[in-house]
Amino acid sequence: ADYAQAEYLIKSYKCDEAIPLLEKVGAKNAKHADALNYLGYCHRKAGRKDQAMAFYQKALAVDPNHLGVHEYLGELYLMMDDLPKAEAQVAKLKTLCPQSCTQLEDLEDAVAAYKAKKS
């Protein structure tokens, strides 16, 4: 129930309200990759890059092939002006979903927008 409520809050752009619920989920199940991913997402959206990175790394330790984590980690690298690492996440997603997937398309769009902004 906490996870579902947190997901609803995130989709309603209320990450600050979702974080305590996600932390409760994590306290009950430290290997909940989706909750860890969303914790990273919420911290990234709030500009807390180091905290976001820590949660993404924990999520990948639980599930190295988590599509959402690879997408959001790539977006974090773009925030950090690290295009090569963002592109490495694109490459990883291409291996995980060779027929394409939403996460790959979204990250490719973010990389293209980043490049357009920098040129």
PDB file of N, CA, C and O in Angstrom, residues 20-70:
ATOM      1  N   PRO A  20       9.053   9.680   2.231  1.00  0.00           N
ATOM      2  CA  PRO A  20       8.888   8.914   3.480  1.00  0.00           C
ATOM      3  C   PRO A  20       8.204   7.560   3.264  1.00  0.00           C
ATOM      4  O   PRO A  20       8.555   6.573   3.922  1.00  0.00           O
ATOM      5  N   LEU A  21       7.256   7.504   2.337  1.00  0.00           N
ATOM      6  CA  LEU A  21       6.594   6.228   2.048  1.00  0.00           C
ATOM      7  C   LEU A  21       7.573   5.236   1.417  1.00  0.00           C
ATOM      8  O   LEU A  21       7.591   4.055   1.767  1.00  0.00           O
ATOM      9  N   LEU A  22       8.389   5.739   0.494  1.00  0.00           N
ATOM     10  CA  LEU A  22       9.389   4.871  -0.138  1.00  0.00           C
ATOM     11  C   LEU A  22      10.416   4.388   0.879  1.00  0.00           C
ATOM     12  O   LEU A  22      10.878   3.243   0.811  1.00  0.00           O
ATOM     13  N   GLU A  23      10.766   5.246   1.826  1.00  0.00           N
ATOM     14  CA  GLU A  23      11.706   4.843   2.871  1.00  0.00           C
ATOM     15  C   GLU A  23      11.103   3.747   3.746  1.00  0.00           C
ATOM     16  O   GLU A  23      11.805   2.831   4.161  1.00  0.00           O
ATOM     17  N   LYS A  24       9.789   3.812   3.995  1.00  0.00           N
ATOM     18  CA  LYS A  24       9.119   2.751   4.754  1.00  0.00           C
ATOM     19  C   LYS A  24       9.171   1.433   3.980  1.00  0.00           C
ATOM     20  O   LYS A  24       9.429   0.378   4.556  1.00  0.00           O
ATOM     21  N   VAL A  25       8.933   1.514   2.677  1.00  0.00           N
ATOM     22  CA  VAL A  25       9.000   0.313   1.836  1.00  0.00           C
ATOM     23  C   VAL A  25      10.411  -0.274   1.907  1.00  0.00           C
ATOM     24  O   VAL A  25      10.587  -1.480   2.085  1.00  0.00           O
ATOM     25  N   GLY A  26      11.412   0.594   1.801  1.00  0.00           N
ATOM     26  CA  GLY A  26      12.799   0.141   1.861  1.00  0.00           C
ATOM     27  C   GLY A  26      13.168  -0.450   3.209  1.00  0.00           C
ATOM     28  O   GLY A  26      13.969  -1.386   3.289  1.00  0.00           O
ATOM     29  N   ALA A  27      12.586   0.082   4.278  1.00  0.00           N
ATOM     30  CA  ALA A  27      12.862  -0.453   5.613  1.00  0.00           C
ATOM     31  C   ALA A  27      12.310  -1.872   5.754  1.00  0.00           C
ATOM     32  O   ALA A  27      12.910  -2.715   6.427  1.00  0.00           O
ATOM     33  N   LYS A  28      11.181  -2.123   5.095  1.00  0.00           N
ATOM     34  CA  LYS A  28      10.573  -3.467   5.141  1.00  0.00           C
ATOM     35  C   LYS A  28      11.276  -4.427   4.191  1.00  0.00           C
ATOM     36  O   LYS A  28      11.330  -5.628   4.434  1.00  0.00           O
ATOM     37  N   ASN A  29      11.769  -3.898   3.071  1.00  0.00           N
ATOM     38  CA  ASN A  29      12.381  -4.740   2.043  1.00  0.00           C
ATOM     39  C   ASN A  29      13.517  -3.961   1.382  1.00  0.00           C
ATOM     40  O   ASN A  29      13.287  -3.192   0.445  1.00  0.00           O
ATOM     41  N   ALA A  30      14.737  -4.178   1.860  1.00  0.00           N
ATOM     42  CA  ALA A  30      15.904  -3.449   1.358  1.00  0.00           C
ATOM     43  C   ALA A  30      16.222  -3.789  -0.096  1.00  0.00           C
ATOM     44  O   ALA A  30      17.013  -3.111  -0.731  1.00  0.00           O
ATOM     45  N   LYS A  31      15.604  -4.843  -0.626  1.00  0.00           N
ATOM     46  CA  LYS A  31      15.874  -5.262  -1.999  1.00  0.00           C
ATOM     47  C   LYS A  31      14.724  -4.899  -2.950  1.00  0.00           C
ATOM     48  O   LYS A  31      14.527  -5.525  -3.968  1.00  0.00           O
ATOM     49  N   HIS A  32      13.968  -3.874  -2.601  1.00  0.00           N
ATOM     50  CA  HIS A  32      12.856  -3.411  -3.445  1.00  0.00           C
ATOM     51  C   HIS A  32      13.432  -2.432  -4.472  1.00  0.00           C
ATOM     52  O   HIS A  32      13.493  -1.225  -4.236  1.00  0.00           O
ATOM     53  N   ALA A  33      13.872  -2.961  -5.618  1.00  0.00           N
ATOM     54  CA  ALA A  33      14.564  -2.146  -6.626  1.00  0.00           C
ATOM     55  C   ALA A  33      13.700  -0.995  -7.124  1.00  0.00           C
ATOM     56  O   ALA A  33      14.216   0.093  -7.386  1.00  0.00           O
ATOM     57  N   ASP A  34      12.404  -1.212  -7.245  1.00  0.00           N
ATOM     58  CA  ASP A  34      11.525  -0.135  -7.732  1.00  0.00           C
ATOM     59  C   ASP A  34      11.483   1.020  -6.735  1.00  0.00           C
ATOM     60  O   ASP A  34      11.530   2.188  -7.134  1.00  0.00           O
ATOM     61  N   ALA A  35      11.397   0.703  -5.445  1.00  0.00           N
ATOM     62  CA  ALA A  35      11.381   1.760  -4.424  1.00  0.00           C
ATOM     63  C   ALA A  35      12.717   2.501  -4.410  1.00  0.00           C
ATOM     64  O   ALA A  35      12.750   3.734  -4.314  1.00  0.00           O
ATOM     65  N   LEU A  36      13.814   1.770  -4.530  1.00  0.00           N
ATOM     66  CA  LEU A  36      15.136   2.406  -4.570  1.00  0.00           C
ATOM     67  C   LEU A  36      15.257   3.314  -5.790  1.00  0.00           C
ATOM     68  O   LEU A  36      15.796   4.418  -5.703  1.00  0.00           O
ATOM     69  N   ASN A  37      14.746   2.844  -6.919  1.00  0.00           N
ATOM     70  CA  ASN A  37      14.778   3.641  -8.141  1.00  0.00           C
ATOM     71  C   ASN A  37      13.992   4.937  -7.963  1.00  0.00           C
ATOM     72  O   ASN A  37      14.463   6.019  -8.318  1.00  0.00           O
ATOM     73  N   TYR A  38      12.795   4.834  -7.388  1.00  0.00           N
ATOM     74  CA  TYR A  38      11.991   6.037  -7.180  1.00  0.00           C
ATOM     75  C   TYR A  38      12.608   6.971  -6.143  1.00  0.00           C
ATOM     76  O   TYR A  38      12.488   8.191  -6.253  1.00  0.00           O
ATOM     77  N   LEU A  39      13.285   6.414  -5.147  1.00  0.00           N
ATOM     78  CA  LEU A  39      14.000   7.280  -4.198  1.00  0.00           C
ATOM     79  C   LEU A  39      15.081   8.066  -4.930  1.00  0.00           C
ATOM     80  O   LEU A  39      15.253   9.266  -4.717  1.00  0.00           O
ATOM     81  N   GLY A  40      15.800   7.379  -5.824  1.00  0.00           N
ATOM     82  CA  GLY A  40      16.795   8.070  -6.633  1.00  0.00           C
ATOM     83  C   GLY A  40      16.158   9.142  -7.497  1.00  0.00           C
ATOM     84  O   GLY A  40      16.659  10.267  -7.589  1.00  0.00           O
ATOM     85  N   TYR A  41      15.043   8.805  -8.108  1.00  0.00           N
ATOM     86  CA  TYR A  41      14.315   9.745  -8.974  1.00  0.00           C
ATOM     87  C   TYR A  41      13.914  10.997  -8.193  1.00  0.00           C
ATOM     88  O   TYR A  41      14.144  12.123  -8.642  1.00  0.00           O
ATOM     89  N   CYS A  42      13.315  10.794  -7.025  1.00  0.00           N
ATOM     90  CA  CYS A  42      12.833  11.938  -6.238  1.00  0.00           C
ATOM     91  C   CYS A  42      13.992  12.819  -5.778  1.00  0.00           C
ATOM     92  O   CYS A  42      13.893  14.049  -5.825  1.00  0.00           O
ATOM     93  N   HIS A  43      15.077  12.206  -5.358  1.00  0.00           N
ATOM     94  CA  HIS A  43      16.233  13.007  -4.939  1.00  0.00           C
ATOM     95  C   HIS A  43      16.844  13.741  -6.129  1.00  0.00           C
ATOM     96  O   HIS A  43      17.257  14.901  -6.007  1.00  0.00           O
ATOM     97  N   ARG A  44      16.863  13.094  -7.301  1.00  0.00           N
ATOM     98  CA  ARG A  44      17.394  13.750  -8.507  1.00  0.00           C
ATOM     99  C   ARG A  44      16.527  14.949  -8.870  1.00  0.00           C
ATOM    100  O   ARG A  44      17.043  16.029  -9.175  1.00  0.00           O
ATOM    101  N   LYS A  45      15.218  14.780  -8.828  1.00  0.00           N
ATOM    102  CA  LYS A  45      14.310  15.878  -9.175  1.00  0.00           C
ATOM    103  C   LYS A  45      14.472  17.056  -8.210  1.00  0.00           C
ATOM    104  O   LYS A  45      14.238  18.205  -8.591  1.00  0.00           O
ATOM    105  N   ALA A  46      14.884  16.765  -6.974  1.00  0.00           N
ATOM    106  CA  ALA A  46      15.092  17.815  -5.971  1.00  0.00           C
ATOM    107  C   ALA A  46      16.512  18.386  -6.041  1.00  0.00           C
ATOM    108  O   ALA A  46      16.864  19.259  -5.252  1.00  0.00           O
ATOM    109  N   GLY A  47      17.319  17.879  -6.985  1.00  0.00           N
ATOM    110  CA  GLY A  47      18.674  18.395  -7.159  1.00  0.00           C
ATOM    111  C   GLY A  47      19.707  17.763  -6.242  1.00  0.00           C
ATOM    112  O   GLY A  47      20.850  18.212  -6.206  1.00  0.00           O
ATOM    113  N   ARG A  48      19.323  16.721  -5.523  1.00  0.00           N
ATOM    114  CA  ARG A  48      20.254  16.039  -4.610  1.00  0.00           C
ATOM    115  C   ARG A  48      20.936  14.902  -5.371  1.00  0.00           C
ATOM    116  O   ARG A  48      20.560  13.733  -5.255  1.00  0.00           O
ATOM    117  N   LYS A  49      21.934  15.278  -6.158  1.00  0.00           N
ATOM    118  CA  LYS A  49      22.571  14.330  -7.078  1.00  0.00           C
ATOM    119  C   LYS A  49      23.275  13.187  -6.371  1.00  0.00           C
ATOM    120  O   LYS A  49      23.180  12.035  -6.806  1.00  0.00           O
ATOM    121  N   ASP A  50      23.998  13.489  -5.291  1.00  0.00           N
ATOM    122  CA  ASP A  50      24.737  12.432  -4.582  1.00  0.00           C
ATOM    123  C   ASP A  50      23.785  11.395  -3.993  1.00  0.00           C
ATOM    124  O   ASP A  50      24.042  10.192  -4.069  1.00  0.00           O
ATOM    125  N   GLN A  51      22.696  11.866  -3.400  1.00  0.00           N
ATOM    126  CA  GLN A  51      21.721  10.934  -2.833  1.00  0.00           C
ATOM    127  C   GLN A  51      21.064  10.113  -3.938  1.00  0.00           C
ATOM    128  O   GLN A  51      20.855   8.904  -3.788  1.00  0.00           O
ATOM    129  N   ALA A  52      20.741  10.764  -5.043  1.00  0.00           N
ATOM    130  CA  ALA A  52      20.149  10.051  -6.175  1.00  0.00           C
ATOM    131  C   ALA A  52      21.092   8.953  -6.651  1.00  0.00           C
ATOM    132  O   ALA A  52      20.668   7.804  -6.844  1.00  0.00           O
ATOM    133  N   MET A  53      22.358   9.292  -6.824  1.00  0.00           N
ATOM    134  CA  MET A  53      23.343   8.314  -7.287  1.00  0.00           C
ATOM    135  C   MET A  53      23.412   7.120  -6.339  1.00  0.00           C
ATOM    136  O   MET A  53      23.454   5.964  -6.778  1.00  0.00           O
ATOM    137  N   ALA A  54      23.399   7.388  -5.051  1.00  0.00           N
ATOM    138  CA  ALA A  54      23.486   6.301  -4.065  1.00  0.00           C
ATOM    139  C   ALA A  54      22.293   5.351  -4.200  1.00  0.00           C
ATOM    140  O   ALA A  54      22.459   4.120  -4.166  1.00  0.00           O
ATOM    141  N   PHE A  55      21.106   5.898  -4.382  1.00  0.00           N
ATOM    142  CA  PHE A  55      19.923   5.036  -4.516  1.00  0.00           C
ATOM    143  C   PHE A  55      19.943   4.268  -5.835  1.00  0.00           C
ATOM    144  O   PHE A  55      19.572   3.086  -5.870  1.00  0.00           O
ATOM    145  N   TYR A  56      20.379   4.904  -6.910  1.00  0.00           N
ATOM    146  CA  TYR A  56      20.467   4.180  -8.182  1.00  0.00           C
ATOM    147  C   TYR A  56      21.473   3.028  -8.081  1.00  0.00           C
ATOM    148  O   TYR A  56      21.227   1.930  -8.585  1.00  0.00           O
ATOM    149  N   GLN A  57      22.601   3.277  -7.412  1.00  0.00           N
ATOM    150  CA  GLN A  57      23.597   2.210  -7.264  1.00  0.00           C
ATOM    151  C   GLN A  57      23.052   1.056  -6.426  1.00  0.00           C
ATOM    152  O   GLN A  57      23.298  -0.115  -6.732  1.00  0.00           O
ATOM    153  N   LYS A  58      22.300   1.386  -5.368  1.00  0.00           N
ATOM    154  CA  LYS A  58      21.685   0.325  -4.553  1.00  0.00           C
ATOM    155  C   LYS A  58      20.678  -0.467  -5.381  1.00  0.00           C
ATOM    156  O   LYS A  58      20.614  -1.696  -5.285  1.00  0.00           O
ATOM    157  N   ALA A  59      19.892   0.229  -6.191  1.00  0.00           N
ATOM    158  CA  ALA A  59      18.898  -0.448  -7.022  1.00  0.00           C
ATOM    159  C   ALA A  59      19.570  -1.372  -8.034  1.00  0.00           C
ATOM    160  O   ALA A  59      19.116  -2.503  -8.248  1.00  0.00           O
ATOM    161  N   LEU A  60      20.667  -0.912  -8.639  1.00  0.00           N
ATOM    162  CA  LEU A  60      21.379  -1.755  -9.610  1.00  0.00           C
ATOM    163  C   LEU A  60      22.051  -2.947  -8.935  1.00  0.00           C
ATOM    164  O   LEU A  60      22.202  -3.999  -9.557  1.00  0.00           O
ATOM    165  N   ALA A  61      22.439  -2.793  -7.678  1.00  0.00           N
ATOM    166  CA  ALA A  61      23.009  -3.925  -6.941  1.00  0.00           C
ATOM    167  C   ALA A  61      21.951  -5.013  -6.746  1.00  0.00           C
ATOM    168  O   ALA A  61      22.263  -6.204  -6.770  1.00  0.00           O
ATOM    169  N   VAL A  62      20.700  -4.597  -6.591  1.00  0.00           N
ATOM    170  CA  VAL A  62      19.593  -5.538  -6.438  1.00  0.00           C
ATOM    171  C   VAL A  62      19.186  -6.116  -7.790  1.00  0.00           C
ATOM    172  O   VAL A  62      18.970  -7.314  -7.936  1.00  0.00           O
ATOM    173  N   ASP A  63      19.079  -5.252  -8.796  1.00  0.00           N
ATOM    174  CA  ASP A  63      18.624  -5.660 -10.131  1.00  0.00           C
ATOM    175  C   ASP A  63      19.455  -4.934 -11.189  1.00  0.00           C
ATOM    176  O   ASP A  63      19.107  -3.823 -11.605  1.00  0.00           O
ATOM    177  N   PRO A  64      20.556  -5.549 -11.628  1.00  0.00           N
ATOM    178  CA  PRO A  64      21.459  -4.892 -12.585  1.00  0.00           C
ATOM    179  C   PRO A  64      20.823  -4.569 -13.936  1.00  0.00           C
ATOM    180  O   PRO A  64      21.356  -3.770 -14.688  1.00  0.00           O
ATOM    181  N   ASN A  65      19.688  -5.178 -14.228  1.00  0.00           N
ATOM    182  CA  ASN A  65      19.033  -4.966 -15.526  1.00  0.00           C
ATOM    183  C   ASN A  65      17.739  -4.162 -15.412  1.00  0.00           C
ATOM    184  O   ASN A  65      16.891  -4.227 -16.302  1.00  0.00           O
ATOM    185  N   HIS A  66      17.597  -3.408 -14.357  1.00  0.00           N
ATOM    186  CA  HIS A  66      16.377  -2.606 -14.136  1.00  0.00           C
ATOM    187  C   HIS A  66      16.341  -1.472 -15.164  1.00  0.00           C
ATOM    188  O   HIS A  66      17.172  -0.570 -15.149  1.00  0.00           O
ATOM    189  N   LEU A  67      15.376  -1.520 -16.054  1.00  0.00           N
ATOM    190  CA  LEU A  67      15.300  -0.546 -17.151  1.00  0.00           C
ATOM    191  C   LEU A  67      15.145   0.878 -16.633  1.00  0.00           C
ATOM    192  O   LEU A  67      15.811   1.799 -17.125  1.00  0.00           O
ATOM    193  N   GLY A  68      14.275   1.073 -15.661  1.00  0.00           N
ATOM    194  CA  GLY A  68      14.037   2.411 -15.134  1.00  0.00           C
ATOM    195  C   GLY A  68      15.268   3.022 -14.502  1.00  0.00           C
ATOM    196  O   GLY A  68      15.540   4.215 -14.672  1.00  0.00           O
ATOM    197  N   VAL A  69      16.028   2.214 -13.788  1.00  0.00           N
ATOM    198  CA  VAL A  69      17.249   2.733 -13.152  1.00  0.00           C
ATOM    199  C   VAL A  69      18.230   3.196 -14.213  1.00  0.00           C
ATOM    200  O   VAL A  69      18.815   4.277 -14.095  1.00  0.00           O
ATOM    201  N   HIS A  70      18.395   2.418 -15.272  1.00  0.00           N
ATOM    202  CA  HIS A  70      19.340   2.814 -16.322  1.00  0.00           C
ATOM    203  C   HIS A  70      18.897   4.111 -17.000  1.00  0.00           C
ATOM    204  O   HIS A  70      19.728   4.971 -17.297  1.00  0.00           O
TER     205      HIS A  70
END
